[in-house]
CSV table of C-alpha atoms in Angstrom, one decimal:
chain,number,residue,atom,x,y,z
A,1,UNK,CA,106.6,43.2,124.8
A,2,UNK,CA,110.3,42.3,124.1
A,3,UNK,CA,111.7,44.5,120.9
A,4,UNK,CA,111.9,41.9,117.8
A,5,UNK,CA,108.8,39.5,118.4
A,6,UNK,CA,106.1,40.1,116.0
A,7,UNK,CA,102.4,38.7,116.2
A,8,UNK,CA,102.5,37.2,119.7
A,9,UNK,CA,99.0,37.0,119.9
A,10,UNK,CA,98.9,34.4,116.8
A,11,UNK,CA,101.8,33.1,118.5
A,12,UNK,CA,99.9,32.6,121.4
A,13,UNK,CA,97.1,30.7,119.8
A,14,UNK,CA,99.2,28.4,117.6
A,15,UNK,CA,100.9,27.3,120.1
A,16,UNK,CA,98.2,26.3,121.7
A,17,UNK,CA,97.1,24.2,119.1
A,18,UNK,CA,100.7,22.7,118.8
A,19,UNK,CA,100.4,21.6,122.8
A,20,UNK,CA,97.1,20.3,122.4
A,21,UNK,CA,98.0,18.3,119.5
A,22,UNK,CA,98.1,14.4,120.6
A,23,UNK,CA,101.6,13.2,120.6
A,24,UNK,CA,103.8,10.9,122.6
A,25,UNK,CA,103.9,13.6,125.6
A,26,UNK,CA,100.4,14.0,126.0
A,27,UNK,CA,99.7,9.8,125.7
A,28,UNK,CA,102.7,9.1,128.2
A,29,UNK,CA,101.5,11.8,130.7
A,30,UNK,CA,97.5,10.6,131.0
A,31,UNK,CA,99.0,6.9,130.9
A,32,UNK,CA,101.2,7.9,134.3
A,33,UNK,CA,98.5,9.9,135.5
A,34,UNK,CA,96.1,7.3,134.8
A,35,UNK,CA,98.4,4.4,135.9
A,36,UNK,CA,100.1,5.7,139.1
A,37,UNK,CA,97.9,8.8,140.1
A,38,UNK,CA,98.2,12.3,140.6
A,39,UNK,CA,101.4,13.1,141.4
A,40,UNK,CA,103.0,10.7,138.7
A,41,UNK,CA,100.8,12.5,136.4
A,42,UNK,CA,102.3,15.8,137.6
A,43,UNK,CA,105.9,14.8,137.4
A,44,UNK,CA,105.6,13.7,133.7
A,45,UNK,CA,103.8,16.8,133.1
A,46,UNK,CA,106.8,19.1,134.9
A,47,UNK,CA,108.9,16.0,132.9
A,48,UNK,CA,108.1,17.2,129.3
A,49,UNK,CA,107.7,21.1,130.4
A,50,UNK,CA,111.4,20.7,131.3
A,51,UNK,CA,112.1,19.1,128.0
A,52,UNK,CA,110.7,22.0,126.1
A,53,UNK,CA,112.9,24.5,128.4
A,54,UNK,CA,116.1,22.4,126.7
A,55,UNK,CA,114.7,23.0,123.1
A,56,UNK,CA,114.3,27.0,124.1
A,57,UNK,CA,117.7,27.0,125.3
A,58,UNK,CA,118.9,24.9,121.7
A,59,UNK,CA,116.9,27.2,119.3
A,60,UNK,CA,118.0,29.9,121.6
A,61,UNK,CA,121.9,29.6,120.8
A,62,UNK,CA,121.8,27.5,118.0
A,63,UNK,CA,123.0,24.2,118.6
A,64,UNK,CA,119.3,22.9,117.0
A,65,UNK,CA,120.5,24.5,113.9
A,66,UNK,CA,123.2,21.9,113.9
A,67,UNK,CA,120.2,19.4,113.5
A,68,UNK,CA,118.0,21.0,111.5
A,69,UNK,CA,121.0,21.5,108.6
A,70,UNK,CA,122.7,18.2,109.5
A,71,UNK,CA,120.9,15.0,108.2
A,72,UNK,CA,123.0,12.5,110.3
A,73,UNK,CA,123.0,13.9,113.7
A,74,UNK,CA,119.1,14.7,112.7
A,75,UNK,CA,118.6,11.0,112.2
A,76,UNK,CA,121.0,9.9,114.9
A,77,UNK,CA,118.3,12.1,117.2
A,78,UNK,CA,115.3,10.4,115.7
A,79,UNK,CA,116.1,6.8,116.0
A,80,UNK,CA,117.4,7.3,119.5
A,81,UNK,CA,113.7,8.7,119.9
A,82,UNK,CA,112.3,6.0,118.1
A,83,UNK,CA,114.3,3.3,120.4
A,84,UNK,CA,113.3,5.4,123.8
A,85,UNK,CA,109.7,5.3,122.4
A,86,UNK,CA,109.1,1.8,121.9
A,87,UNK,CA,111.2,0.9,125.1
A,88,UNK,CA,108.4,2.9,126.8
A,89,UNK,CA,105.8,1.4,125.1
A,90,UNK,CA,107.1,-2.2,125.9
A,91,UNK,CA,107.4,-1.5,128.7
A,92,UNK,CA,103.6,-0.5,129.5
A,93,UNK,CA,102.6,-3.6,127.4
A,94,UNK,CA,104.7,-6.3,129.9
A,95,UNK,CA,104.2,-4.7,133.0
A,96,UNK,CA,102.2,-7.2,135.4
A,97,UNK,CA,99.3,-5.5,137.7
A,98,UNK,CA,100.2,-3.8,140.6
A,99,UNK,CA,99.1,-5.3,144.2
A,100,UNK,CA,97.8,-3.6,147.0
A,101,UNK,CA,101.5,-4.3,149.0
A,102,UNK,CA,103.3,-3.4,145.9
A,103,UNK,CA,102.0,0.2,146.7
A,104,UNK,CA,105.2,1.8,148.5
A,105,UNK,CA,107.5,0.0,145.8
A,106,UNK,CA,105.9,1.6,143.1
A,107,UNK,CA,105.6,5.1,144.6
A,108,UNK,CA,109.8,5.1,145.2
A,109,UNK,CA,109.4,4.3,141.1
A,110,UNK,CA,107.9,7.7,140.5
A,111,UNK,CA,110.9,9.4,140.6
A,112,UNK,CA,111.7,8.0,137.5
A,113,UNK,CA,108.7,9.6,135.7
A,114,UNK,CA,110.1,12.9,135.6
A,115,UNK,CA,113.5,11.9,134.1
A,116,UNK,CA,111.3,10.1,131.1
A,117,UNK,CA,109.2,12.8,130.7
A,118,UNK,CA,112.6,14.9,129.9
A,119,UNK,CA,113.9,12.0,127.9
A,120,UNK,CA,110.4,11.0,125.9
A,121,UNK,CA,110.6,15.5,124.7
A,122,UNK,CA,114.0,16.0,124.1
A,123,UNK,CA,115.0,12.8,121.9
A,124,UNK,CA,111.9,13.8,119.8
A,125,UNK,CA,113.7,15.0,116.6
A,126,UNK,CA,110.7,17.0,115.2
A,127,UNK,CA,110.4,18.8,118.3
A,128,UNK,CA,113.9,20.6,118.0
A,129,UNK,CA,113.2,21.1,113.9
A,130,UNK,CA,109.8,22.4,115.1
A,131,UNK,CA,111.5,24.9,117.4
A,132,UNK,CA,113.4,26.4,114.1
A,133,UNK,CA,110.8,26.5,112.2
A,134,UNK,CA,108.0,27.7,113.8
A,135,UNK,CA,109.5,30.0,116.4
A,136,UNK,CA,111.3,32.2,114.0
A,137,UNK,CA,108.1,33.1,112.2
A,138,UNK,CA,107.6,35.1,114.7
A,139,UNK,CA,110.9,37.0,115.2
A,140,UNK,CA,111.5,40.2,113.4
A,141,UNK,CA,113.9,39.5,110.5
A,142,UNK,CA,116.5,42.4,111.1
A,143,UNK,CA,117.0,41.1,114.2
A,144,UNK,CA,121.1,40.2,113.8
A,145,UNK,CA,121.2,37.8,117.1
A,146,UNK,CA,117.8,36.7,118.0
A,147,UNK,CA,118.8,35.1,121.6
A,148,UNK,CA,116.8,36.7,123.7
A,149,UNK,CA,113.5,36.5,121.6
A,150,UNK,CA,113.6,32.8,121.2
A,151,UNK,CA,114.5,32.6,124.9
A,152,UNK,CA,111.1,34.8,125.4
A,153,UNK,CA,109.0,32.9,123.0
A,154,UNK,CA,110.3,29.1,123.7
A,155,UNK,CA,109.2,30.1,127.7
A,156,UNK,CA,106.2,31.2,126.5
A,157,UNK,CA,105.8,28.5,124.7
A,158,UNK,CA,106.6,26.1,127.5
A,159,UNK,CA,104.4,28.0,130.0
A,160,UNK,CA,101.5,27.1,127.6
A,161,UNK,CA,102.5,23.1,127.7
A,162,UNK,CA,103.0,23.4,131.2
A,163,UNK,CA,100.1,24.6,132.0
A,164,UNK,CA,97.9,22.1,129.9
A,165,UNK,CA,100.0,18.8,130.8
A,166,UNK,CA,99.7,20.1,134.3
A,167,UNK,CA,95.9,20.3,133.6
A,168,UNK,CA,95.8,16.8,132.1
A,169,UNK,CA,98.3,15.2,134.8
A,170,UNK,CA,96.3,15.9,137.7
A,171,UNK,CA,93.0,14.8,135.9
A,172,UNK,CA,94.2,11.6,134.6
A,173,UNK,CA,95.3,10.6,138.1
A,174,UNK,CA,91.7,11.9,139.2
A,175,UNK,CA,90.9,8.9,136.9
A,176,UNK,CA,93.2,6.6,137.5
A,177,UNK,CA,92.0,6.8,141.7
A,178,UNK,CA,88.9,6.2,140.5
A,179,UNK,CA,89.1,2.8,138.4
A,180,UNK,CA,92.7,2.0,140.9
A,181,UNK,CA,90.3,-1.2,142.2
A,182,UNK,CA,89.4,-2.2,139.0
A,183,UNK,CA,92.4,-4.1,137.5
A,184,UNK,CA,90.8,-5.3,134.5
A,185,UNK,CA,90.1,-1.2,133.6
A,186,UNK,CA,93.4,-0.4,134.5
A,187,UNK,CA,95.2,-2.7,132.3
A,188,UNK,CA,93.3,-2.1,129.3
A,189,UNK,CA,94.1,1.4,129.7
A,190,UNK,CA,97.6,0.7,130.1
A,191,UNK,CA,98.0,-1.9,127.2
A,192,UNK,CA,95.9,0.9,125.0
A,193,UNK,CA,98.7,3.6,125.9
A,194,UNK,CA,101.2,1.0,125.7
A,195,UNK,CA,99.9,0.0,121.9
A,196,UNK,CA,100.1,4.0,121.1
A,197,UNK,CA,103.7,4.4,122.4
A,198,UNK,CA,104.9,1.7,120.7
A,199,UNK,CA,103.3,2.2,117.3
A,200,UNK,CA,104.8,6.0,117.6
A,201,UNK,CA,108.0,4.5,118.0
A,202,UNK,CA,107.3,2.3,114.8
A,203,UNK,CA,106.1,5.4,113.0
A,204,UNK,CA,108.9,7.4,113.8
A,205,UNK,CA,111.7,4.6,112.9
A,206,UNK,CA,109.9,4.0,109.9
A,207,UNK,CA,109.7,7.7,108.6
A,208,UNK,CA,112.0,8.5,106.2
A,209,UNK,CA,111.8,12.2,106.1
């Protein structure tokens, strides 16, 4: 165990719970999974996992500190995230159904699904304010520069999302080869995750913490 990190095991567990919490990067990994199969639901997964690993390295040298104490650039962060979020969510809602020859189109499209996945995690605001405030809980308070303990906990941290959007990526796509003949399923699904994007994006505009 690394010197200065107190209670990892209720670390552990909470941040379990925090992953497993529905948000807009579990909905927009089970909608690629779901949409475009396994291996889109993979790369959103690796997407947001790679997200967190940008908060770790924030907290870490303590440019989200800047955030959390700044209220402009905080809400300059949060209505960029609000913006991204509902151009996502339109997005779902307008897209037309996918043909059988549109299938080597759409699988060059993939490799855009990782770089939202990044984008959807790190212009979440409440992610980064999340970071310094739950992460330090856990960080011995005599420790003078904490670096290397938030580097330790936000990979642990990560590790655990990893893991479960990993575990949720590949099954959506199990799904979505499943019901991939059925068009009619296929859109509802997509307008349903569409719907949910896109009222996040309205919630988090609309917040005015």
């Amino acid at each position: 165990m690394l010197y200065g990190i107190i209670n990892f095991s209720l670390f552990l567990i909470s941040s379990l719970f925090l992953v497993i919490l529905p948000g807009p990067d579990f909905v927009y990994v089970i909608t690629q999974g779901v949409d475009q199969g396994r291996r889109a639901g993979v790369l959103a997964a690796l997407g947001i996992s790679f997200g967190l690993l940008i908060h770790t390295l924030l907290a870490a040298f303590g440019l989200s500190a800047i955030v959390h104490t700044s209220r402009t650039v905080y809400l300059i962060l949060k209505y960029l995230g609000a913006i991204y979020l509902l151009y996502i969510g339109l997005r779902m809602l307008l897209k037309k159904t996918v043909k059988n020859h549109e299938v080597v189109s759409i699988d060059k499209k993939k490799r855009a699904t990782f770089a939202q996945g990044i984008l959807i995690n790190i212009f979440n605001p409440k992610a980064i304010v999340t970071f310094m405030a739950f992460l330090p809980q856990f960080i011995h308070i005599k420790i003078t520069h904490p670096t290397r303990q938030f580097l330790f906990l936000g990979w642990s941290l990560t590790l655990i999302a990893a893991s479960w959007y990993l575990l949720m990526g590949y099954f959506s796509g199990v799904v979505g080869l499943r019901i991939k003949n059925n068009r009619t399923v296929q859109k509802g699904i997509r307008y349903f995750s569409g719907s949910i994007i896109t009222a996040l994006g309205l919630k988090l505009m609309a917040n005015k913490d």
